[in-house]
């Protein structure tokens, strides 16, 4: 009986980002330990690959620090090499560098925040996207990302959504423009699933979702998105495409400007209950 071994094509999105120095160092160290343990038990790469269900080429790339090993790979390698849990435990380090550096940094901030607020003018907020919607949005970039990069970025975006599983959960409020909600990103089915997901999220006790109608007066968000995170110690960090060159700010005076802008936008948007009714109406139009 022939066993089908996994190849790179079976695992898109697990390449190492060469610009992520910490990530490169972690994956290189884990790969080196895998190689040393394999050689210590006298197994050739091809033989080891067959035992764990991976092709020889992929084994060499993981050991060479060129590919990020999945948790299942480390668990199986631990079993095959008789490492007593030492290899499997490496996943705790690997998972920290699984996603791009910028996304990891944002995820850490969101994981600490007690309040997450934002306004999006062109897309659905990343924390509210479905996998299909995220894949379509990221895949539309020009110049295009490689399939591996698309999958890695989608996985990273979805991983950030773990903030909704926290206990206690953070207070989350978003204002979304009407136009992106009408755009059938990814096709009709994916678009409907995205709207249904927004309804589901908007009904959570800790989530406030508002829609800014197209036929409304000008507001402070016309020059780009706004993000604002507040932390338990009273500090905060924010960012606005149209203010402070889009860079993150934490100075209280600058944060007050972002809060004023976001507060004005929220006051001008449809209230949460009317916003959910608006989304339900969009679903009913198809």
Coordinates of C-alpha atoms in Angstrom, one line a residue, residues 75-170:
X75 CA 4.0 15.7 17.7
X76 CA 4.6 12.9 15.2
X77 CA 8.3 13.6 15.1
X78 CA 8.4 13.5 18.9
X79 CA 6.8 10.1 18.8
X80 CA 8.9 8.7 16.0
X81 CA 12.2 9.9 17.6
X82 CA 11.2 9.0 21.1
X83 CA 11.9 12.5 22.4
X84 CA 9.6 12.2 25.4
X85 CA 7.7 15.4 24.7
X86 CA 10.7 17.7 24.2
X87 CA 10.1 18.1 20.4
X88 CA 6.3 18.5 20.9
X89 CA 7.0 21.2 23.5
X90 CA 8.7 23.3 20.8
X91 CA 5.3 24.2 19.4
X92 CA 5.0 26.7 22.3
X93 CA 7.8 28.7 20.6
X94 CA 6.9 28.0 17.0
X95 CA 3.3 29.2 17.4
X96 CA 4.5 32.6 18.6
X97 CA 6.2 33.2 15.2
X98 CA 3.7 31.4 13.0
X99 CA 2.2 34.7 11.8
X100 CA 3.9 37.8 10.2
X101 CA 5.7 40.1 12.7
X102 CA 3.3 43.1 12.2
X103 CA 0.3 40.9 12.8
X104 CA 1.8 39.4 15.9
X105 CA 2.5 42.8 17.4
X106 CA -1.1 44.0 16.6
X107 CA -2.4 40.7 18.1
X108 CA -0.5 41.3 21.3
X109 CA -2.0 44.7 21.7
X110 CA -5.5 43.5 21.0
X111 CA -5.0 40.6 23.5
X112 CA -4.3 43.2 26.2
X113 CA -7.0 45.7 25.3
X114 CA -10.1 46.1 27.4
X115 CA -11.7 48.2 24.7
X116 CA -11.3 47.9 20.9
X117 CA -12.8 50.6 18.7
X118 CA -12.5 51.4 15.1
X119 CA -13.9 52.9 11.9
X120 CA -13.4 51.2 8.5
X121 CA -14.2 53.0 5.3
X122 CA -13.2 50.6 2.5
X123 CA -13.4 47.1 4.0
X124 CA -15.0 45.1 6.7
X125 CA -12.8 45.2 9.8
X126 CA -10.3 42.4 10.0
X127 CA -11.6 41.2 13.4
X128 CA -15.1 40.8 11.8
X129 CA -14.1 39.0 8.6
X130 CA -14.9 35.4 7.6
X131 CA -12.2 33.2 6.2
X132 CA -13.6 33.5 2.7
X133 CA -13.9 37.3 2.9
X134 CA -10.4 37.7 4.2
X135 CA -9.0 35.4 1.5
X136 CA -10.7 37.4 -1.2
X137 CA -9.6 40.8 0.2
X138 CA -6.0 39.7 0.7
X139 CA -5.9 37.9 -2.7
X140 CA -7.0 41.1 -4.5
X141 CA -3.8 42.9 -3.6
X142 CA -1.6 44.3 -6.4
X143 CA 1.1 43.2 -6.9
X144 CA -0.4 39.9 -5.8
X145 CA 0.8 37.9 -2.9
X146 CA 2.0 34.3 -3.4
X147 CA -0.6 31.6 -2.5
X148 CA 1.6 30.8 0.6
X149 CA 1.6 34.4 1.7
X150 CA -2.2 34.7 1.2
X151 CA -2.9 31.7 3.4
X152 CA -0.4 32.8 6.0
X153 CA -2.0 36.3 6.2
X154 CA -5.5 34.8 6.3
X155 CA -4.5 32.5 9.2
X156 CA -3.0 35.4 11.0
X157 CA -6.1 37.6 10.6
X158 CA -8.3 34.8 11.9
X159 CA -6.0 34.2 14.8
X160 CA -6.5 37.8 16.0
X161 CA -10.2 37.0 16.4
X162 CA -9.4 34.9 19.5
X163 CA -10.0 38.2 21.4
X164 CA -13.7 37.4 21.3
X165 CA -13.0 34.2 23.3
X166 CA -11.4 36.0 26.2
X167 CA -13.0 36.1 29.6
X168 CA -13.7 38.7 30.5
X169 CA -14.3 39.8 26.9
X170 CA -13.2 43.3 25.7

